[in-house]
Amino acid sequence: MATTTLSRAAGIGIAVGLYGISFGVLAVAAGVSAAQACVMSMLVFTGASQFAFVGVLAGGGGALAAMGPAVMLALRNAAYGLSLAPILRGRLGDRALAAHFVIDESTAMARAEVDPRAARRAFLATGISVWLCWNAGTLAGALLGAGFGDPRALGLDAMFPAAFLALLAPQLRRPAAPAAAVAGAIVAVALVPVAPAGVPVIAGLAGVVPGVLVARGARA
Amino acid sequence: MSWGALLTLCAVSYALKAAGPVLAGGRQLGPRARQALDLVAVPLLAALILVQTLGDGHRLTIDARLPALAVAAVLVWRRAPFLVVVLAAAATAATLRAIS
């Protein structure tokens, strides 16, 4: 395997591992047990959804309310999986295992390669590296967070919006994105006083509509 | 938090990832559907940012989280690493609460 592919995969893994530490800390602060945080990172394995899930729990929402935004954020993995299907060929068992590693980072690395075999190697190297580091980070963060006192006094509640902003920023370059972001934020904030916890965020999804309209206008 | 909810999230998350490689077998979504799916995360993340900065149960309030978000925004703009961004936000909120 090309050394550059491996070293880039390792570099991405380390960055994601640091971000796994913050996930572990926040999950425990939100009332999720360390074991649950670790199982979530092993099996859900999609960062933004996991942050959204524990974020809604921390904000007082129930598990059902937390599920909505988490599932919606995981929808983009379906789009990634479809775009990767041509390079993830092989036996059913292999494809089923490879599917678990369909995330932002592995998709981006695969898309950067032209040759399908190189793309498959980049996908797997990045996916596995990120999985290992994300889980190590989560475990470290959950153990660390269990020793913390009042989450508000430590400003842990302020970590959630900061984390989401860091996830959102690279996506804002697309022409449709700023309109979608502004509209989603306005809808959600307007619903906070009247809708049950978790619902305002899901309603923010409506921001996709102005986003798509703006993108279409830009093309026309 | 219940294990049932957690395991449901695991199953749904996997099903979404696997739809392409396991089931579609090379079939592709149309460009418009792909664009809409690709965009889903943007308004959701924006909604999460604002609700978790201003929301307090059913009320909207301005407290230490807003200056913390402003600090995070500057650091994101300066391309600071993820962990630096979240730690700076936490430190800002914790400091403001400690002195007020």
Short mmCIF file of C-alpha atoms in Angstrom, two decimals:
data_model
loop_
_atom_site.label_atom_id
_atom_site.label_comp_id
_atom_site.label_asym_id
_atom_site.label_seq_id
_atom_site.Cartn_x
_atom_site.Cartn_y
_atom_site.Cartn_z
CA MET A 1 0.00 0.00 0.00
CA ALA A 2 1.25 3.49 -0.77
CA THR A 3 3.01 5.02 2.23
CA THR A 4 1.23 8.33 1.70
CA THR A 5 -2.16 6.60 1.98
CA LEU A 6 -1.16 4.93 5.25
CA SER A 7 0.37 8.05 6.78
CA ARG A 8 -2.62 10.18 5.81
CA ALA A 9 -4.97 7.55 7.23
CA ALA A 10 -2.99 7.54 10.48
CA GLY A 11 -2.99 11.35 10.65
CA ILE A 12 -6.75 11.52 10.18
CA GLY A 13 -7.13 8.81 12.82
CA ILE A 14 -5.15 10.77 15.40
CA ALA A 15 -7.18 13.93 14.77
CA VAL A 16 -10.42 11.96 15.15
CA GLY A 17 -9.07 10.31 18.32
CA LEU A 18 -8.71 13.72 19.97
CA TYR A 19 -12.25 14.48 19.01
CA GLY A 20 -13.27 11.09 20.44
CA ILE A 21 -11.94 12.26 23.82
CA SER A 22 -14.36 15.19 23.77
CA PHE A 23 -17.19 12.82 22.81
CA GLY A 24 -16.41 10.55 25.78
CA VAL A 25 -16.33 13.48 28.21
CA LEU A 26 -19.60 14.93 26.91
CA ALA A 27 -21.41 11.58 26.80
CA VAL A 28 -20.68 10.96 30.48
CA ALA A 29 -21.66 14.55 31.33
CA ALA A 30 -25.00 13.93 29.58
CA GLY A 31 -25.75 10.94 31.82
CA VAL A 32 -24.66 8.18 29.44
CA SER A 33 -22.58 5.49 31.18
CA ALA A 34 -18.97 4.92 30.11
CA ALA A 35 -19.93 1.45 28.82
CA GLN A 36 -22.77 2.91 26.75
CA ALA A 37 -20.50 5.61 25.34
CA CYS A 38 -18.00 2.94 24.26
CA VAL A 39 -20.64 0.68 22.70
CA MET A 40 -22.01 3.71 20.84
CA SER A 41 -18.59 4.55 19.41
CA MET A 42 -17.94 0.94 18.41
CA LEU A 43 -21.31 0.26 16.79
CA VAL A 44 -22.93 3.58 15.83
CA PHE A 45 -19.54 4.90 14.71
CA THR A 46 -20.60 8.19 13.14
CA GLY A 47 -19.41 11.22 15.07
CA ALA A 48 -21.96 13.94 14.35
CA SER A 49 -24.89 11.61 15.13
CA GLN A 50 -23.31 10.56 18.40
CA PHE A 51 -22.68 14.18 19.44
CA ALA A 52 -26.27 15.07 18.50
CA PHE A 53 -27.66 12.13 20.48
CA VAL A 54 -25.87 12.95 23.73
CA GLY A 55 -26.39 16.69 23.10
CA VAL A 56 -30.19 16.32 23.13
CA LEU A 57 -29.94 14.10 26.24
CA ALA A 58 -27.81 16.76 27.95
CA GLY A 59 -30.42 19.38 27.04
CA GLY A 60 -33.10 17.41 28.90
CA GLY A 61 -34.60 15.50 25.98
CA GLY A 62 -35.46 11.79 26.25
CA ALA A 63 -33.83 9.00 24.26
CA LEU A 64 -36.62 9.09 21.67
CA ALA A 65 -36.20 12.84 21.09
CA ALA A 66 -32.45 12.32 20.85
CA MET A 67 -32.89 9.66 18.19
CA GLY A 68 -34.43 12.02 15.60
CA PRO A 69 -31.49 14.37 14.95
CA ALA A 70 -29.02 11.49 15.31
CA VAL A 71 -30.74 9.45 12.59
CA MET A 72 -31.14 12.48 10.33
CA LEU A 73 -27.43 13.23 10.60
CA ALA A 74 -26.67 9.58 9.76
CA LEU A 75 -28.65 9.91 6.51
CA ARG A 76 -25.65 11.29 4.72
CA ASN A 77 -23.88 7.97 5.32
CA ALA A 78 -26.53 6.40 3.08
CA ALA A 79 -25.52 8.83 0.34
CA TYR A 80 -21.85 7.98 0.93
CA GLY A 81 -22.58 4.23 0.86
CA LEU A 82 -24.38 4.56 -2.45
CA SER A 83 -21.52 6.54 -3.96
CA LEU A 84 -18.99 3.96 -2.68
CA ALA A 85 -20.94 0.87 -3.82
CA PRO A 86 -19.03 0.59 -7.12
CA ILE A 87 -15.64 0.33 -5.35
CA LEU A 88 -16.83 -1.85 -2.43
CA ARG A 89 -17.45 -4.98 -4.46
CA GLY A 90 -16.75 -8.54 -3.35
CA ARG A 91 -18.42 -11.19 -1.24
CA LEU A 92 -21.50 -10.23 0.79
CA GLY A 93 -19.64 -10.73 4.09
CA ASP A 94 -16.83 -8.41 2.99
CA ARG A 95 -19.27 -5.77 1.80
CA ALA A 96 -21.28 -6.03 5.02
CA LEU A 97 -18.13 -5.48 7.09
CA ALA A 98 -16.80 -2.68 4.89
CA ALA A 99 -20.18 -0.89 5.21
CA HIS A 100 -19.51 -0.25 8.90
CA PHE A 101 -16.60 2.03 7.94
CA VAL A 102 -18.69 4.27 5.66
CA ILE A 103 -18.15 7.71 7.28
CA ASP A 104 -17.09 11.23 6.27
CA GLU A 105 -13.35 10.64 6.45
CA SER A 106 -13.16 7.26 4.67
CA THR A 107 -15.46 8.50 1.90
CA ALA A 108 -13.38 11.63 1.35
CA MET A 109 -10.17 9.58 1.15
CA ALA A 110 -11.70 7.09 -1.28
CA ARG A 111 -13.04 9.88 -3.50
CA ALA A 112 -9.56 11.41 -3.72
CA GLU A 113 -8.28 8.28 -5.56
CA VAL A 114 -8.87 7.61 -9.25
CA ASP A 115 -8.01 3.89 -9.45
CA PRO A 116 -10.83 1.79 -7.88
CA ARG A 117 -8.37 -0.54 -6.10
CA ALA A 118 -6.45 2.39 -4.63
CA ALA A 119 -9.77 3.95 -3.62
CA ARG A 120 -10.78 0.75 -1.83
CA ARG A 121 -7.46 0.60 0.03
CA ALA A 122 -7.68 4.28 1.03
CA PHE A 123 -11.26 3.69 2.23
CA LEU A 124 -10.34 0.71 4.40
CA ALA A 125 -7.11 2.19 5.78
CA THR A 126 -8.87 5.41 6.78
CA GLY A 127 -12.00 3.68 8.11
CA ILE A 128 -10.07 1.26 10.31
CA SER A 129 -7.61 3.90 11.54
CA VAL A 130 -10.47 6.26 12.44
CA TRP A 131 -12.42 3.42 14.13
CA LEU A 132 -9.48 2.44 16.35
CA CYS A 133 -8.66 6.02 17.35
CA TRP A 134 -12.29 7.10 17.81
CA ASN A 135 -12.87 4.21 20.23
CA ALA A 136 -9.62 4.75 22.12
CA GLY A 137 -10.51 8.45 22.44
CA THR A 138 -14.05 7.70 23.61
CA LEU A 139 -12.81 5.33 26.31
CA ALA A 140 -10.21 7.84 27.53
CA GLY A 141 -12.76 10.69 27.53
CA ALA A 142 -15.43 8.64 29.32
CA LEU A 143 -13.01 7.63 32.07
CA LEU A 144 -11.72 11.20 32.36
CA GLY A 145 -15.23 12.67 32.36
CA ALA A 146 -16.44 10.33 35.10
CA GLY A 147 -14.02 12.11 37.48
CA PHE A 148 -15.44 15.59 36.69
CA GLY A 149 -17.84 17.49 38.93
CA ASP A 150 -20.63 19.85 37.82
CA PRO A 151 -20.63 19.89 33.99
CA ARG A 152 -21.95 23.47 33.83
CA ALA A 153 -19.28 24.87 36.15
CA LEU A 154 -16.67 23.35 33.82
CA GLY A 155 -18.38 24.81 30.76
CA LEU A 156 -18.99 21.37 29.25
CA ASP A 157 -22.42 22.44 27.94
CA ALA A 158 -20.63 25.09 25.85
CA MET A 159 -18.56 22.35 24.19
CA PHE A 160 -21.56 21.01 22.24
CA PRO A 161 -22.25 24.10 20.08
CA ALA A 162 -18.50 24.54 19.57
CA ALA A 163 -18.20 20.93 18.39
CA PHE A 164 -21.13 21.30 15.99
CA LEU A 165 -19.70 24.54 14.63
CA ALA A 166 -16.37 22.82 13.93
CA LEU A 167 -18.27 20.05 12.10
CA LEU A 168 -20.44 22.51 10.16
CA ALA A 169 -17.75 24.96 9.01
CA PRO A 170 -16.10 22.79 6.30
CA GLN A 171 -19.53 22.04 4.81
CA LEU A 172 -20.47 25.70 4.37
CA ARG A 173 -18.40 26.11 1.21
CA ARG A 174 -21.07 24.51 -0.97
CA PRO A 175 -23.35 27.09 -2.62
CA ALA A 176 -26.56 25.68 -1.10
CA ALA A 177 -25.17 25.40 2.44
CA PRO A 178 -25.31 28.94 3.94
CA ALA A 179 -29.01 29.39 3.07
CA ALA A 180 -29.81 25.93 4.45
CA ALA A 181 -27.88 26.65 7.67
CA VAL A 182 -29.53 30.02 8.33
CA ALA A 183 -33.02 28.72 7.60
CA GLY A 184 -32.52 25.61 9.74
CA ALA A 185 -31.24 27.68 12.67
CA ILE A 186 -34.14 30.17 12.48
CA VAL A 187 -36.80 27.43 12.36
CA ALA A 188 -35.25 25.56 15.28
CA VAL A 189 -34.82 28.61 17.54
CA ALA A 190 -38.37 29.77 16.81
CA LEU A 191 -39.73 26.38 17.92
CA VAL A 192 -37.77 26.12 21.22
CA PRO A 193 -40.47 27.83 23.34
CA VAL A 194 -43.34 25.75 21.95
CA ALA A 195 -42.10 22.30 20.85
CA PRO A 196 -40.93 19.35 22.99
CA ALA A 197 -37.14 18.89 23.44
CA GLY A 198 -35.50 17.43 20.33
CA VAL A 199 -38.27 18.53 17.95
CA PRO A 200 -36.86 22.01 17.13
CA VAL A 201 -33.64 20.45 15.84
CA ILE A 202 -35.46 17.96 13.61
CA ALA A 203 -37.68 20.77 12.30
CA GLY A 204 -34.48 22.59 11.37
CA LEU A 205 -34.21 20.02 8.59
CA ALA A 206 -36.69 22.21 6.71
CA GLY A 207 -33.65 24.36 5.92
CA VAL A 208 -32.81 21.89 3.14
CA VAL A 209 -35.64 23.39 1.05
CA PRO A 210 -34.30 26.96 0.75
CA GLY A 211 -30.83 25.45 0.34
CA VAL A 212 -31.87 23.39 -2.69
CA LEU A 213 -33.82 26.34 -4.14
CA VAL A 214 -30.80 28.65 -3.81
CA ALA A 215 -28.54 26.04 -5.44
CA ARG A 216 -31.00 25.64 -8.31
CA GLY A 217 -31.24 29.43 -8.72
CA ALA A 218 -27.46 29.67 -8.82
CA ARG A 219 -27.29 27.08 -11.60
CA ALA A 220 -30.12 28.60 -13.68
CA MET B 1 -30.17 6.24 29.06
CA SER B 2 -31.73 2.95 27.98
CA TRP B 3 -29.77 0.24 26.18
CA GLY B 4 -32.81 -0.30 23.93
CA ALA B 5 -32.57 3.21 22.49
CA LEU B 6 -28.83 2.85 22.09
CA LEU B 7 -29.04 -0.47 20.24
CA THR B 8 -31.82 0.88 18.01
CA LEU B 9 -29.54 3.76 17.05
CA CYS B 10 -26.75 1.24 16.30
CA ALA B 11 -29.06 -0.76 14.02
CA VAL B 12 -30.42 2.27 12.15
CA SER B 13 -26.96 3.74 11.73
CA TYR B 14 -25.62 0.49 10.27
CA ALA B 15 -28.62 0.02 7.99
CA LEU B 16 -28.08 3.47 6.47
CA LYS B 17 -24.39 2.80 5.86
CA ALA B 18 -25.02 -0.65 4.40
CA ALA B 19 -27.85 0.29 2.02
CA GLY B 20 -25.37 1.15 -0.74
CA PRO B 21 -22.64 -1.51 -0.48
CA VAL B 22 -24.92 -4.41 0.57
CA LEU B 23 -28.19 -3.80 -1.25
CA ALA B 24 -27.83 -1.37 -4.11
CA GLY B 25 -25.18 -3.34 -5.99
CA GLY B 26 -23.99 -0.43 -8.11
CA ARG B 27 -27.35 1.28 -8.60
CA GLN B 28 -27.13 5.04 -8.04
CA LEU B 29 -29.42 7.76 -6.71
CA GLY B 30 -30.31 10.62 -9.01
CA PRO B 31 -28.19 13.77 -8.67
CA ARG B 32 -31.04 15.74 -7.09
CA ALA B 33 -31.70 13.12 -4.39
CA ARG B 34 -28.00 12.84 -3.69
CA GLN B 35 -27.70 16.62 -3.38
CA ALA B 36 -30.59 16.77 -0.89
CA LEU B 37 -29.14 13.88 1.17
CA ASP B 38 -25.74 15.52 1.10
CA LEU B 39 -27.21 18.76 2.40
CA VAL B 40 -29.22 17.24 5.28
CA ALA B 41 -26.42 17.65 7.81
CA VAL B 42 -26.03 21.40 7.24
CA PRO B 43 -29.34 22.79 8.60
CA LEU B 44 -29.36 20.14 11.36
CA LEU B 45 -25.93 21.16 12.61
CA ALA B 46 -26.90 24.85 12.42
CA ALA B 47 -30.08 24.09 14.39
CA LEU B 48 -28.11 22.15 17.01
CA ILE B 49 -25.62 25.01 17.43
CA LEU B 50 -28.28 27.62 18.07
CA VAL B 51 -30.60 25.47 20.20
CA GLN B 52 -27.74 24.33 22.42
CA THR B 53 -26.38 27.87 22.75
CA LEU B 54 -29.65 29.69 23.46
CA GLY B 55 -32.02 26.97 24.66
CA ASP B 56 -32.81 26.50 28.36
CA GLY B 57 -35.71 24.09 28.57
CA HIS B 58 -38.50 25.95 26.78
CA ARG B 59 -36.90 29.36 27.19
CA LEU B 60 -34.31 31.16 25.11
CA THR B 61 -31.59 32.75 27.23
CA ILE B 62 -28.29 34.50 26.68
CA ASP B 63 -25.63 33.21 29.07
CA ALA B 64 -21.96 32.18 29.10
CA ARG B 65 -22.54 29.78 26.19
CA LEU B 66 -22.89 32.63 23.68
CA PRO B 67 -19.45 34.20 24.29
CA ALA B 68 -18.06 30.65 24.33
CA LEU B 69 -19.55 30.07 20.86
CA ALA B 70 -18.03 33.36 19.66
CA VAL B 71 -14.59 32.21 20.83
CA ALA B 72 -15.15 28.87 19.07
CA ALA B 73 -16.18 30.67 15.87
CA VAL B 74 -12.95 32.70 15.81
CA LEU B 75 -10.88 29.54 16.37
CA VAL B 76 -12.74 27.60 13.66
CA TRP B 77 -12.18 30.50 11.29
CA ARG B 78 -8.45 30.43 12.22
CA ARG B 79 -8.49 26.68 11.47
CA ALA B 80 -7.60 25.61 15.01
CA PRO B 81 -7.74 21.85 15.74
CA PHE B 82 -11.07 20.40 16.91
CA LEU B 83 -9.95 19.73 20.47
CA VAL B 84 -8.60 23.29 20.86
CA VAL B 85 -11.96 24.70 19.67
CA VAL B 86 -14.07 22.71 22.15
CA LEU B 87 -11.68 23.20 25.08
CA ALA B 88 -11.51 26.96 24.48
CA ALA B 89 -15.32 27.11 24.44
CA ALA B 90 -15.52 25.20 27.72
CA ALA B 91 -12.82 27.36 29.32
CA THR B 92 -14.59 30.56 28.24
CA ALA B 93 -17.93 29.46 29.70
CA ALA B 94 -16.34 28.12 32.90
CA THR B 95 -14.36 31.34 33.45
CA LEU B 96 -17.36 33.60 32.87
CA ARG B 97 -19.46 31.53 35.29
CA ALA B 98 -16.72 31.51 37.91
CA ILE B 99 -16.37 35.32 37.94
CA SER B 100 -20.08 36.21 37.71
#
